[in-house]
Every structure is written in C-alpha cells, then in structure tokens.
GROMACS .gro file of C-alpha atoms in nm:
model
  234
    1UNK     CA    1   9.615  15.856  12.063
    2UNK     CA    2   9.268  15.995  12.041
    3UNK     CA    3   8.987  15.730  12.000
    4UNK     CA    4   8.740  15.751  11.730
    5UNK     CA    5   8.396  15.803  11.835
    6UNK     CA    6   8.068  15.599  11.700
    7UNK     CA    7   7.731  15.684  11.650
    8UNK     CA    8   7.473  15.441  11.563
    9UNK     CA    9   7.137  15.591  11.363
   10UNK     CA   10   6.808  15.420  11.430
   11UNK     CA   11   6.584  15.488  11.141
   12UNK     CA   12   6.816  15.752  10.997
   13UNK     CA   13   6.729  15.688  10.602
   14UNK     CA   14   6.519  16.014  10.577
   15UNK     CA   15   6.442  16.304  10.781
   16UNK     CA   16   6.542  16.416  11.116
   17UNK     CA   17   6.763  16.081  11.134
   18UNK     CA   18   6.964  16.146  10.809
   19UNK     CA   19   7.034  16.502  10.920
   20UNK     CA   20   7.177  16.382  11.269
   21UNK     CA   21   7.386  16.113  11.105
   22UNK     CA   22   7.493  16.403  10.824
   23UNK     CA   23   7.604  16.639  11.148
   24UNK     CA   24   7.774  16.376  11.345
   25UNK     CA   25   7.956  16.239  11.087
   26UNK     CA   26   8.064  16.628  10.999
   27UNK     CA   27   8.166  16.665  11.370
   28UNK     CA   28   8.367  16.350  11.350
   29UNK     CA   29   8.177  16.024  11.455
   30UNK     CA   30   8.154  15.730  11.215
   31UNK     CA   31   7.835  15.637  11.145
   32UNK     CA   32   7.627  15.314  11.116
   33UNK     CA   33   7.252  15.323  10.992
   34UNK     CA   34   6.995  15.166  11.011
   35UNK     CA   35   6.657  15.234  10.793
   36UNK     CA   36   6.365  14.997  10.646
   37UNK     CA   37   6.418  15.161  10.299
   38UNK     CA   38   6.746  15.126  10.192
   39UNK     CA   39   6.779  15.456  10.194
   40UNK     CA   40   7.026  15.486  10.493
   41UNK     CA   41   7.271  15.213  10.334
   42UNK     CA   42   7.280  15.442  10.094
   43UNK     CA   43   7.389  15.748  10.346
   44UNK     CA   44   7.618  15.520  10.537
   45UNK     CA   45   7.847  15.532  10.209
   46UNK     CA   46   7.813  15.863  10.091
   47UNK     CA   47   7.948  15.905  10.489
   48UNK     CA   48   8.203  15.627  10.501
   49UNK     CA   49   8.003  15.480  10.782
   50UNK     CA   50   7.793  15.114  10.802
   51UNK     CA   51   7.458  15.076  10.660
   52UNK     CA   52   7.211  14.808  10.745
   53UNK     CA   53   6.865  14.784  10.574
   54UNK     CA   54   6.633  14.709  10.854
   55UNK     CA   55   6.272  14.758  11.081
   56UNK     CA   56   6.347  14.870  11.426
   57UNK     CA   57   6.069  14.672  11.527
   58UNK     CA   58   6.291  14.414  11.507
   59UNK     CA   59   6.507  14.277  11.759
   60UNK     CA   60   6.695  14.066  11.549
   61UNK     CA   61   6.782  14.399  11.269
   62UNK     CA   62   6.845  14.594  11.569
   63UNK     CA   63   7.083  14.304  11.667
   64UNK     CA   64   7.263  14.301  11.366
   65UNK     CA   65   7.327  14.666  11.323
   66UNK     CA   66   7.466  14.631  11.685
   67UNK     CA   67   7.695  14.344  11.597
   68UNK     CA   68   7.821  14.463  11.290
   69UNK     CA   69   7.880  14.805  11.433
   70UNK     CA   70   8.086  14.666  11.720
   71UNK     CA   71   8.247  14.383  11.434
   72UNK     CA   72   8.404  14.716  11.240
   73UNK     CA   73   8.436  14.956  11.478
   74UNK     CA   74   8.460  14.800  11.875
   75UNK     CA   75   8.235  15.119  12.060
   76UNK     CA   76   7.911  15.270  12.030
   77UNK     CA   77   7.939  15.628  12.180
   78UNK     CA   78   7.601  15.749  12.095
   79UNK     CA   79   7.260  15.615  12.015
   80UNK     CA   80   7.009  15.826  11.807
   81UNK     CA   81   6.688  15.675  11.794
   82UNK     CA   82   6.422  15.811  11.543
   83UNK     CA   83   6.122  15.648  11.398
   84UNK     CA   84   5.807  15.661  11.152
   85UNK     CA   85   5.459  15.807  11.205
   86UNK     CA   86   5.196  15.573  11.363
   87UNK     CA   87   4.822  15.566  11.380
   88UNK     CA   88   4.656  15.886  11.388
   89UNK     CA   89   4.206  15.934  11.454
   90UNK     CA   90   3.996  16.021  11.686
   91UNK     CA   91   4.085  15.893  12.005
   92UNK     CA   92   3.762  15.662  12.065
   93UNK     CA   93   3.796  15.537  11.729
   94UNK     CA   94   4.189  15.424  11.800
   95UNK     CA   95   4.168  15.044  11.761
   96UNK     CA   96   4.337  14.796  11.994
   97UNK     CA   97   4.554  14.741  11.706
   98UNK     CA   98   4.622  15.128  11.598
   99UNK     CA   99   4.704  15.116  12.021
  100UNK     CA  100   4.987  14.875  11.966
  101UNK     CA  101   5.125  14.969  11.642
  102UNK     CA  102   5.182  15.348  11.793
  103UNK     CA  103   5.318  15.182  12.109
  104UNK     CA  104   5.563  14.979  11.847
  105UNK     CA  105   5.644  15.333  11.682
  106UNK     CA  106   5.640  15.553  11.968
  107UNK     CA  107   5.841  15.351  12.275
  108UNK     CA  108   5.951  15.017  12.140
  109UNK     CA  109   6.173  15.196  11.880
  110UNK     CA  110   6.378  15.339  12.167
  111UNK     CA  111   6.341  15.030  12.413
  112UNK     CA  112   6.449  14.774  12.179
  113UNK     CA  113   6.763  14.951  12.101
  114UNK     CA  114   6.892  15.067  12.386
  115UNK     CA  115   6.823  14.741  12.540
  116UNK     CA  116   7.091  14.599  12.275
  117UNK     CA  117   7.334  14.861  12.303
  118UNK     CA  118   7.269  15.019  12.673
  119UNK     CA  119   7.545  14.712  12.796
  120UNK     CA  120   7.802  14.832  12.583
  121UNK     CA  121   7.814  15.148  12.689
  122UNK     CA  122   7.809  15.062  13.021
  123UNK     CA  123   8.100  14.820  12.988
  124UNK     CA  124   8.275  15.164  12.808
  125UNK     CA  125   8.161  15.344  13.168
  126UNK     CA  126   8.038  15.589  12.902
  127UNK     CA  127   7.771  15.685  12.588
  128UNK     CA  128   7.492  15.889  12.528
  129UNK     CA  129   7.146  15.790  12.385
  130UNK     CA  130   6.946  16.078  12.240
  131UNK     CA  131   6.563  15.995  12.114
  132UNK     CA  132   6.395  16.190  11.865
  133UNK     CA  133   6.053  16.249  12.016
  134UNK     CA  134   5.805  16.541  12.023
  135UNK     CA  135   5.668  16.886  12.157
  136UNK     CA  136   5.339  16.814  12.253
  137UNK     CA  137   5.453  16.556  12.508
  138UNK     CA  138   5.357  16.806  12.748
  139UNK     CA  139   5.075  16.965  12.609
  140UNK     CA  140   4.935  16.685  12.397
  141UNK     CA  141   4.726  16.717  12.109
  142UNK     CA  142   4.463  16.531  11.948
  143UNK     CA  143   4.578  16.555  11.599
  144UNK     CA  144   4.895  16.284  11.745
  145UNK     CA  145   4.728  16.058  11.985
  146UNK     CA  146   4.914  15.770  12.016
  147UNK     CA  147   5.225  16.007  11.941
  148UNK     CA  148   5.114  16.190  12.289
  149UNK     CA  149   5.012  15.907  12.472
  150UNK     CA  150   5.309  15.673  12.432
  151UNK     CA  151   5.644  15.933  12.410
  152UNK     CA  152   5.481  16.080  12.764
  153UNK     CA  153   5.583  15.752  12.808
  154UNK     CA  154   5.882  15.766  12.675
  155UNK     CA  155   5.925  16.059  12.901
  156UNK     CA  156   5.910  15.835  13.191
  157UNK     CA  157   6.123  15.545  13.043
  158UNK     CA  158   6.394  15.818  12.967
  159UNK     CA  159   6.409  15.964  13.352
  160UNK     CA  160   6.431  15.566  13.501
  161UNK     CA  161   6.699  15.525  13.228
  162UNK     CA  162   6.931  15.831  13.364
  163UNK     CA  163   6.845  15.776  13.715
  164UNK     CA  164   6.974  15.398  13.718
  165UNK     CA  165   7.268  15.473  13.444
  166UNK     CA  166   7.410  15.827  13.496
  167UNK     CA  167   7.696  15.672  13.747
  168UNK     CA  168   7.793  15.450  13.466
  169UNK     CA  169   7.845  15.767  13.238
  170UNK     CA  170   7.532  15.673  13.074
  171UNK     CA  171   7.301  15.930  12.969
  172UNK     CA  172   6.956  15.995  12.816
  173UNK     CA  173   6.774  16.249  12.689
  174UNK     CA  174   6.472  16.303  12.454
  175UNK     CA  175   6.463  16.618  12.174
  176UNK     CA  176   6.148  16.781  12.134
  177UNK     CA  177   6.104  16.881  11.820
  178UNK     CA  178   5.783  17.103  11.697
  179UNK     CA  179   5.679  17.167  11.331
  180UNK     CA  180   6.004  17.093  11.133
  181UNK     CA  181   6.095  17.090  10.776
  182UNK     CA  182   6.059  16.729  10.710
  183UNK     CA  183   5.643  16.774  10.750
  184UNK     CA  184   5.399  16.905  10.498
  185UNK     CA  185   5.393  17.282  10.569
  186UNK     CA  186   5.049  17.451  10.624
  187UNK     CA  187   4.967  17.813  10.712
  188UNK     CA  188   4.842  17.731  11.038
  189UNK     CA  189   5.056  17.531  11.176
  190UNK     CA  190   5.359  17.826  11.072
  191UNK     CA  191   5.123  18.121  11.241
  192UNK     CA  192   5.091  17.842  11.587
  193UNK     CA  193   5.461  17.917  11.596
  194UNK     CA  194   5.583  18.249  11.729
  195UNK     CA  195   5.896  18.205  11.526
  196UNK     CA  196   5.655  18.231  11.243
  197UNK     CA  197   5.868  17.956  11.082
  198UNK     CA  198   5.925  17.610  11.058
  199UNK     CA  199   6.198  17.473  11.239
  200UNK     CA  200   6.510  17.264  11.036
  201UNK     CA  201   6.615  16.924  11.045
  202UNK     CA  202   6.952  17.065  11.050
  203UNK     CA  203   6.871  17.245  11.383
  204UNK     CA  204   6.702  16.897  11.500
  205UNK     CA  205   7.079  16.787  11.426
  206UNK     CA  206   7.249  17.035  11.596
  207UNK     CA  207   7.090  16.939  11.930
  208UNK     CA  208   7.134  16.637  11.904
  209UNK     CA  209   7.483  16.684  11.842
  210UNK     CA  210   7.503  16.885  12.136
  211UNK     CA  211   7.376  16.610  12.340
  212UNK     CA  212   7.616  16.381  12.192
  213UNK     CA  213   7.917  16.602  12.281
  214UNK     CA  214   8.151  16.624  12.593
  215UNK     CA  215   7.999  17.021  12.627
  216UNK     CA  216   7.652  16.779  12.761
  217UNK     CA  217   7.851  16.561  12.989
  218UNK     CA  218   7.636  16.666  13.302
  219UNK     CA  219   7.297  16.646  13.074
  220UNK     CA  220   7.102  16.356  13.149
  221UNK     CA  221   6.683  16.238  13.195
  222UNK     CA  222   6.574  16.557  13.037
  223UNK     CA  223   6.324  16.667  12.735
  224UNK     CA  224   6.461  16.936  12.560
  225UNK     CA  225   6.209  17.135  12.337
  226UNK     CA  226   6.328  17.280  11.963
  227UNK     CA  227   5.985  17.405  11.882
  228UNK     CA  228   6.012  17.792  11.820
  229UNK     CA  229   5.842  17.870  12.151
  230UNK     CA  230   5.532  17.638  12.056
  231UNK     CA  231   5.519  17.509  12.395
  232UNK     CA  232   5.614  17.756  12.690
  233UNK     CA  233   5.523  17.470  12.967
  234UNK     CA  234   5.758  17.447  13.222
   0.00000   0.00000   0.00000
C-alpha cells in the first residue's frame, strides 16, 4: 500500500506559497497551511488539505499547524517555507528595529519551522524542506537590504542544515526566485531580465515541486536560481 505524502505550507495564503501548495496538492500531497490572513484556510479547503490561520513568527502557530498536521495526517514529507516583505531604506538609515523585523521575516520564518518539524522527519529517516528565498543572495542589492543581508544567511543556515541531516534523508534547499508575477511589474525591472519577462509563480511551484519529489533525492544544501538569467554568478 502506497503511503500518502504531506506537505506543510508556511505562509502559503497568497503568492508564491499558494501556488506551491496548488502544485503539490495537483501532484498528490495533502496539504496543510498556514497564513496570517485567513486566506490559506481558505485554500486548504478548496484543496481538501488543513488550514490554520497563523504568524510564523510564532512558535506557538507554528506549533499548532505542526500538531494538527501530524493529529490528521501522522507525516510531514515536505516543508515549504515562504514569508512577507520586511523593511526596505537606505542601508544607514535601517533602524535597530527595521534590523530585527527583516531578521524575523528573512531567517526566523525558516528557523522556527523547521526547528518544529526537522524531528519528525528525522524520526521518518526522510523529508525535504524547501525555502522560498531570493536571487540577489549572491549579488545583493540595495533596493532589498535586509532581504540580502539575512537570506545570505539563510544561505549558510541551509548548508549546516544538509550537512548535519542528509544521512537522516533530510534535505534542504533554498529557491531563488527573481522578478516573478506576484510583484508590481515595471519596465525596468522586465528589460534587467534577459528573458525579457517576468517569471511565474507557477514556475516558482514547479521547482519546488521538483525539490519535493523522489527525481531530487540526491539534492541537498543548494540555492537554486529561477530568475531568467538575472544572476549568472556561479
């Protein structure tokens, strides 16, 4: 008998989060939600799945999404963890409190919940945790500072992760996406791109579905750019 797989949406109301729940429930996973705006309650049921209204700045949400996940369905198989938009001016005029909340936005949305549900997979000996993060980690700019500045550390969370979890069939890896579909389109930023288009949510989703399938089973610690050759770093 095959065994139903379960993916758990951080902040997957809106967005690049709704789209990944939308594909992984179309490839099969049952889905729980979680999203501050009631919006991804409302997702969970249009997808048979489990919807939670919830901040993932909080532990005790997070905690409840976990449990109640694990109450209905016994496994988590995949994390995806999105998130909002945090502080964004001139780098000197960042204050220590901009600093934190971008820190809360940027890192802590991935470190709270993998910390919850990084266990369970283990005790599975298996899972994959994909985090929505960004192009420029690389290359940052200063129109995203505290985006830059704390998913390069997210970056270096993501390879400790893999490195102490891959034996336990544990793996992480980050998506890079650049100017997508779910931002305010400008000329520019569509001529920057030498696609000369903005990429889709729906082709944010189909990475990460990738990563959540058996096809990425030897995929772990990396940061995978879908950015229409923004960023040619290597």
């Amino acid at each position: 008998m095959s065994v139903e797989k379960v993916a758990v949406v951080v902040a997957g109301g809106s967005g690049m989060g709704a789209a990944a729940a939308k594909r992984l429930a179309a490839d099969g996973f049952k889905v729980a939600i979680l999203s501050s705006s009631g919006k991804g309650e409302a997702l969970a049921k249009e997808l048979d799945g489990l919807g939670v209204t919830g901040s993932n700045q909080s532990n005790d949400d997070l905690q409840r999404l976990v449990d109640l996940t694990l109450e209905r369905y016994a496994r988590i198989d995949v994390l995806v963890n999105s998130g909002g938009h945090g502080p964004r001016a001139p780098i000197l005029e960042i204050t220590d409190e901009q600093w934190h909340t971008g820190m809360d936005v940027y890192l802590l949305n991935v470190i709270r919940p993998v910390r919850i549900v990084a266990p369970q997979m283990v005790k599975q000996k298996g899972g994959a945790i994909i985090n929505i993060s960004t192009a420029w980690v690389v290359e940052p700019s200063p129109m995203f500072p505290t985006s830059a500045v704390f998913r390069a550390g997210l970056a270096a969370y993501t390879k400790i992760f893999a490195n102490t979890y891959a034996a336990d069939n544990v793996r992480m890896n980050n998506v890079l996406p650049g100017w997508i579909d779910s931002l305010p389109a400008t000329e520019e930023r569509r001529d920057s791109v030498p696609m000369q288009r903005y990429g889709t949510s729906e082709e944010i989703a189909a990475t990460i579905a990738f990563l959540a399938s058996e096809g990425a089973g030897y995929i772990t610690g990396q940061n995978i750019r879908v950015d229409g050759g923004i960023i040619r770093a290597i």
